[in-house]
């Protein structure tokens, strides 16, 4: 099929490459001409494992191309995916101006019979407005047009595997024709056995809000639990394992730490709260999720103050700057939220990240960045583990300890083995765990069950 993808951010670019990989002819377009020029030269504008290879393969085969001209991309497409950004307004509501602009361009150039697929996360009810706007703006030129909601569930850092082998594909539409077209679009993935859900537009839109808010709620629950565990002397990782062994709960997204960041959860939880309010329902649980998430940063600052007394003129090293491992994305990164707090307290903050040092520096120029973890730790009074990059587990703890002025680790991701770091001479503050290693409750349980 001939497909256009409007917006080449994380969602759009990965969708374009995936759709080309599964056999469609795809043209990607973006308002950012510089980005299109990079992409046309085969350069991915952000780090995503596997993306470079996928882009190379699909562009070389001729199935994927890019143009800055939306009209050119849209005018030949049977299906147009709208994947533009929907950032938060100051009120917390989603800003839909990029969606509106995309719809205007599509209305001008679309062919009759087009299926418009709304992939950006938008408030429930947006697809209906898009359809109205398309009909009004095309001034009768287009007789048949259908709008579909197809929310994206991919995770950054695993975007390619999530797209080529998704847990589920969700498609919402009232039109039997559009549902048929979407089945044809996703046929290769459906044939591989992927769960494929068809529903109405509003249910699809709300399912996306509900899924992201629920996942964020699990993380905030784990972070509140970590606070209780620290006070009670229990281990949040063992409690989470035990909770997770109940299939009704599940272990995923119960890792306590510095909290959630990224371009989705913070803005989506807020946007869902505003949507609920607009629909006349007060949903304070959503605001609590966000409040507990902010509290995770306070907890790390409290530990540093507990250990170092004053933070002014102290040198604090942040290991990991991206909002999670596997990406160079620092948008709403808890590491940078912590860096800002520490800078405001007068600390010198130096960070290291395997991928995100330069994006972090762009976002926060006052941050110093080092080219490796040992360099970042040199002369430091404390290390805070902000992102659980697997390579940090392989650090030589003796070398790290020797490099520091004061050997202290605040482990905001429970990355290190407490026994190993304390044996290397560190003062160690994990998150929601007792300082000394206790025989693992979950381990005992395993033994008992066996
Ligand atoms: C999320 C959703 O998972 C995805 O389905 C949706 O399409 C977009 O938003 P993403 O933002 O890429 O994906 O990252 P995700 O892996 O979900 O992690 C989000 C944040 O939660 C990260 O900052 C991560 O560190 C944090 N997190 C995750 C925790 O703090 N604890 C956990 O147990 C899991």
mmCIF file of C-alpha atoms in Angstrom, residues 231-400:
data_model
loop_
_atom_site.group_PDB
_atom_site.id
_atom_site.type_symbol
_atom_site.label_atom_id
_atom_site.label_comp_id
_atom_site.label_asym_id
_atom_site.label_seq_id
_atom_site.Cartn_x
_atom_site.Cartn_y
_atom_site.Cartn_z
ATOM 1 C CA UNK A 231 10.983 3.260 57.384
ATOM 2 C CA UNK A 232 9.963 -0.324 58.221
ATOM 3 C CA UNK A 233 13.295 -1.954 57.316
ATOM 4 C CA UNK A 234 11.826 -4.098 54.525
ATOM 5 C CA UNK A 235 13.115 -4.558 50.963
ATOM 6 C CA UNK A 236 10.939 -3.018 48.243
ATOM 7 C CA UNK A 237 12.464 -5.287 45.594
ATOM 8 C CA UNK A 238 11.403 -8.391 47.504
ATOM 9 C CA UNK A 239 7.971 -6.928 48.243
ATOM 10 C CA UNK A 240 7.578 -6.129 44.523
ATOM 11 C CA UNK A 241 8.660 -9.684 43.586
ATOM 12 C CA UNK A 242 6.079 -11.146 45.946
ATOM 13 C CA UNK A 243 3.346 -8.812 44.682
ATOM 14 C CA UNK A 244 4.368 -9.545 41.101
ATOM 15 C CA UNK A 245 4.101 -13.301 41.612
ATOM 16 C CA UNK A 246 0.334 -12.735 41.760
ATOM 17 C CA UNK A 247 -0.642 -12.806 38.075
ATOM 18 C CA UNK A 248 -3.425 -10.319 38.819
ATOM 19 C CA UNK A 249 -0.731 -7.774 39.699
ATOM 20 C CA UNK A 250 2.335 -8.691 37.597
ATOM 21 C CA UNK A 251 5.934 -7.695 38.349
ATOM 22 C CA UNK A 252 6.417 -5.209 35.491
ATOM 23 C CA UNK A 253 6.582 -1.483 36.304
ATOM 24 C CA UNK A 254 7.006 -2.049 40.040
ATOM 25 C CA UNK A 255 10.640 -0.931 40.135
ATOM 26 C CA UNK A 256 11.030 1.832 42.707
ATOM 27 C CA UNK A 257 13.590 4.530 41.992
ATOM 28 C CA UNK A 258 13.878 8.123 40.870
ATOM 29 C CA UNK A 259 10.478 7.948 39.206
ATOM 30 C CA UNK A 260 9.184 7.992 35.664
ATOM 31 C CA UNK A 261 10.177 10.503 33.003
ATOM 32 C CA UNK A 262 10.141 10.685 29.219
ATOM 33 C CA UNK A 263 7.838 12.377 26.792
ATOM 34 C CA UNK A 264 4.822 10.158 27.524
ATOM 35 C CA UNK A 265 4.016 9.381 31.152
ATOM 36 C CA UNK A 266 4.423 12.876 32.704
ATOM 37 C CA UNK A 267 2.407 14.620 29.993
ATOM 38 C CA UNK A 268 -0.128 11.814 29.482
ATOM 39 C CA UNK A 269 -1.017 11.532 33.191
ATOM 40 C CA UNK A 270 -1.584 15.293 33.292
ATOM 41 C CA UNK A 271 -3.539 15.347 30.040
ATOM 42 C CA UNK A 272 -5.778 12.500 31.270
ATOM 43 C CA UNK A 273 -6.484 14.456 34.465
ATOM 44 C CA UNK A 274 -7.463 17.531 32.414
ATOM 45 C CA UNK A 275 -9.594 15.428 30.079
ATOM 46 C CA UNK A 276 -11.411 13.859 33.045
ATOM 47 C CA UNK A 277 -12.033 17.343 34.485
ATOM 48 C CA UNK A 278 -13.342 18.577 31.140
ATOM 49 C CA UNK A 279 -15.707 15.609 31.053
ATOM 50 C CA UNK A 280 -16.944 16.576 34.539
ATOM 51 C CA UNK A 281 -15.118 13.919 36.588
ATOM 52 C CA UNK A 282 -12.562 14.763 39.263
ATOM 53 C CA UNK A 283 -9.797 12.110 39.196
ATOM 54 C CA UNK A 284 -7.451 13.071 42.089
ATOM 55 C CA UNK A 285 -5.651 9.706 41.880
ATOM 56 C CA UNK A 286 -3.962 10.966 38.715
ATOM 57 C CA UNK A 287 -2.599 14.027 40.531
ATOM 58 C CA UNK A 288 -1.348 11.800 43.369
ATOM 59 C CA UNK A 289 0.546 9.671 40.833
ATOM 60 C CA UNK A 290 2.373 12.788 39.653
ATOM 61 C CA UNK A 291 2.963 14.075 43.196
ATOM 62 C CA UNK A 292 4.494 10.789 44.366
ATOM 63 C CA UNK A 293 6.658 10.808 41.241
ATOM 64 C CA UNK A 294 8.051 14.256 42.174
ATOM 65 C CA UNK A 295 8.623 13.018 45.724
ATOM 66 C CA UNK A 296 11.149 10.469 44.431
ATOM 67 C CA UNK A 297 13.519 13.333 43.552
ATOM 68 C CA UNK A 298 13.037 14.845 47.047
ATOM 69 C CA UNK A 299 13.927 11.484 48.575
ATOM 70 C CA UNK A 300 17.274 11.384 46.714
ATOM 71 C CA UNK A 301 18.081 14.970 47.760
ATOM 72 C CA UNK A 302 17.227 14.091 51.400
ATOM 73 C CA UNK A 303 19.673 11.165 51.303
ATOM 74 C CA UNK A 304 22.439 13.376 49.913
ATOM 75 C CA UNK A 305 21.770 15.969 52.609
ATOM 76 C CA UNK A 306 21.665 13.283 55.263
ATOM 77 C CA UNK A 307 25.095 12.036 54.199
ATOM 78 C CA UNK A 308 26.800 15.301 53.154
ATOM 79 C CA UNK A 309 25.032 17.832 55.426
ATOM 80 C CA UNK A 310 25.295 20.854 53.069
ATOM 81 C CA UNK A 311 25.245 20.458 49.327
ATOM 82 C CA UNK A 312 26.797 23.844 48.552
ATOM 83 C CA UNK A 313 30.148 23.406 46.772
ATOM 84 C CA UNK A 314 29.851 19.618 46.989
ATOM 85 C CA UNK A 315 30.619 17.731 43.807
ATOM 86 C CA UNK A 316 27.832 15.322 42.894
ATOM 87 C CA UNK A 317 28.150 12.805 40.048
ATOM 88 C CA UNK A 318 25.055 11.620 38.217
ATOM 89 C CA UNK A 319 25.417 8.236 36.551
ATOM 90 C CA UNK A 320 22.876 8.194 33.743
ATOM 91 C CA UNK A 321 21.156 11.264 32.308
ATOM 92 C CA UNK A 322 18.578 9.818 29.884
ATOM 93 C CA UNK A 323 15.080 9.178 31.258
ATOM 94 C CA UNK A 324 15.728 5.448 30.974
ATOM 95 C CA UNK A 325 18.432 3.151 29.539
ATOM 96 C CA UNK A 326 18.703 2.512 25.804
ATOM 97 C CA UNK A 327 17.925 6.053 24.658
ATOM 98 C CA UNK A 328 19.551 9.488 24.353
ATOM 99 C CA UNK A 329 16.211 11.122 25.221
ATOM 100 C CA UNK A 330 16.406 13.453 28.235
ATOM 101 C CA UNK A 331 12.901 14.913 27.991
ATOM 102 C CA UNK A 332 11.442 15.027 31.522
ATOM 103 C CA UNK A 333 14.378 12.938 32.679
ATOM 104 C CA UNK A 334 14.407 12.462 36.480
ATOM 105 C CA UNK A 335 18.216 12.801 36.268
ATOM 106 C CA UNK A 336 17.921 16.344 34.948
ATOM 107 C CA UNK A 337 15.182 17.222 37.453
ATOM 108 C CA UNK A 338 17.605 16.110 40.181
ATOM 109 C CA UNK A 339 20.498 18.011 38.558
ATOM 110 C CA UNK A 340 18.422 21.215 38.589
ATOM 111 C CA UNK A 341 17.611 20.736 42.293
ATOM 112 C CA UNK A 342 21.271 20.140 43.153
ATOM 113 C CA UNK A 343 22.455 23.128 41.114
ATOM 114 C CA UNK A 344 19.903 25.298 42.921
ATOM 115 C CA UNK A 345 21.420 24.094 46.231
ATOM 116 C CA UNK A 346 24.844 25.264 45.031
ATOM 117 C CA UNK A 347 26.329 21.837 44.251
ATOM 118 C CA UNK A 348 28.647 21.193 41.291
ATOM 119 C CA UNK A 349 26.970 18.562 39.187
ATOM 120 C CA UNK A 350 28.823 16.349 36.740
ATOM 121 C CA UNK A 351 27.100 13.669 34.720
ATOM 122 C CA UNK A 352 27.964 10.752 32.548
ATOM 123 C CA UNK A 353 25.687 8.850 30.193
ATOM 124 C CA UNK A 354 26.610 6.284 27.523
ATOM 125 C CA UNK A 355 24.287 7.994 24.977
ATOM 126 C CA UNK A 356 22.692 11.119 26.400
ATOM 127 C CA UNK A 357 25.594 13.321 27.551
ATOM 128 C CA UNK A 358 25.266 15.780 24.679
ATOM 129 C CA UNK A 359 21.453 15.960 24.679
ATOM 130 C CA UNK A 360 21.625 16.518 28.463
ATOM 131 C CA UNK A 361 24.195 19.284 28.071
ATOM 132 C CA UNK A 362 21.993 20.978 25.453
ATOM 133 C CA UNK A 363 19.029 20.834 27.822
ATOM 134 C CA UNK A 364 20.989 21.943 30.899
ATOM 135 C CA UNK A 365 24.156 23.847 29.965
ATOM 136 C CA UNK A 366 25.201 24.291 33.657
ATOM 137 C CA UNK A 367 25.678 20.532 33.880
ATOM 138 C CA UNK A 368 29.262 19.310 33.384
ATOM 139 C CA UNK A 369 29.578 16.084 31.481
ATOM 140 C CA UNK A 370 32.448 13.599 31.529
ATOM 141 C CA UNK A 371 33.455 11.097 28.884
ATOM 142 C CA UNK A 372 33.327 8.109 31.231
ATOM 143 C CA UNK A 373 32.008 7.110 34.634
ATOM 144 C CA UNK A 374 35.416 7.154 36.356
ATOM 145 C CA UNK A 375 36.148 10.671 35.056
ATOM 146 C CA UNK A 376 32.725 11.810 36.255
ATOM 147 C CA UNK A 377 33.395 10.357 39.727
ATOM 148 C CA UNK A 378 36.864 11.916 40.109
ATOM 149 C CA UNK A 379 36.920 14.092 43.241
ATOM 150 C CA UNK A 380 33.172 13.671 43.819
ATOM 151 C CA UNK A 381 31.507 13.683 47.228
ATOM 152 C CA UNK A 382 28.647 11.497 46.029
ATOM 153 C CA UNK A 383 27.406 9.457 43.091
ATOM 154 C CA UNK A 384 23.698 9.228 42.346
ATOM 155 C CA UNK A 385 22.650 6.393 40.033
ATOM 156 C CA UNK A 386 19.905 7.993 37.958
ATOM 157 C CA UNK A 387 19.532 5.591 35.015
ATOM 158 C CA UNK A 388 20.112 1.843 35.151
ATOM 159 C CA UNK A 389 22.359 1.461 32.092
ATOM 160 C CA UNK A 390 23.525 -2.195 32.182
ATOM 161 C CA UNK A 391 27.168 -1.163 31.648
ATOM 162 C CA UNK A 392 27.200 0.578 35.049
ATOM 163 C CA UNK A 393 26.895 -2.857 36.669
ATOM 164 C CA UNK A 394 30.301 -3.756 35.207
ATOM 165 C CA UNK A 395 32.090 -0.733 36.723
ATOM 166 C CA UNK A 396 35.167 -1.519 38.814
ATOM 167 C CA UNK A 397 33.889 -0.468 42.247
ATOM 168 C CA UNK A 398 37.398 -0.255 43.758
ATOM 169 C CA UNK A 399 38.539 2.134 41.006
ATOM 170 C CA UNK A 400 35.374 4.185 41.376
#
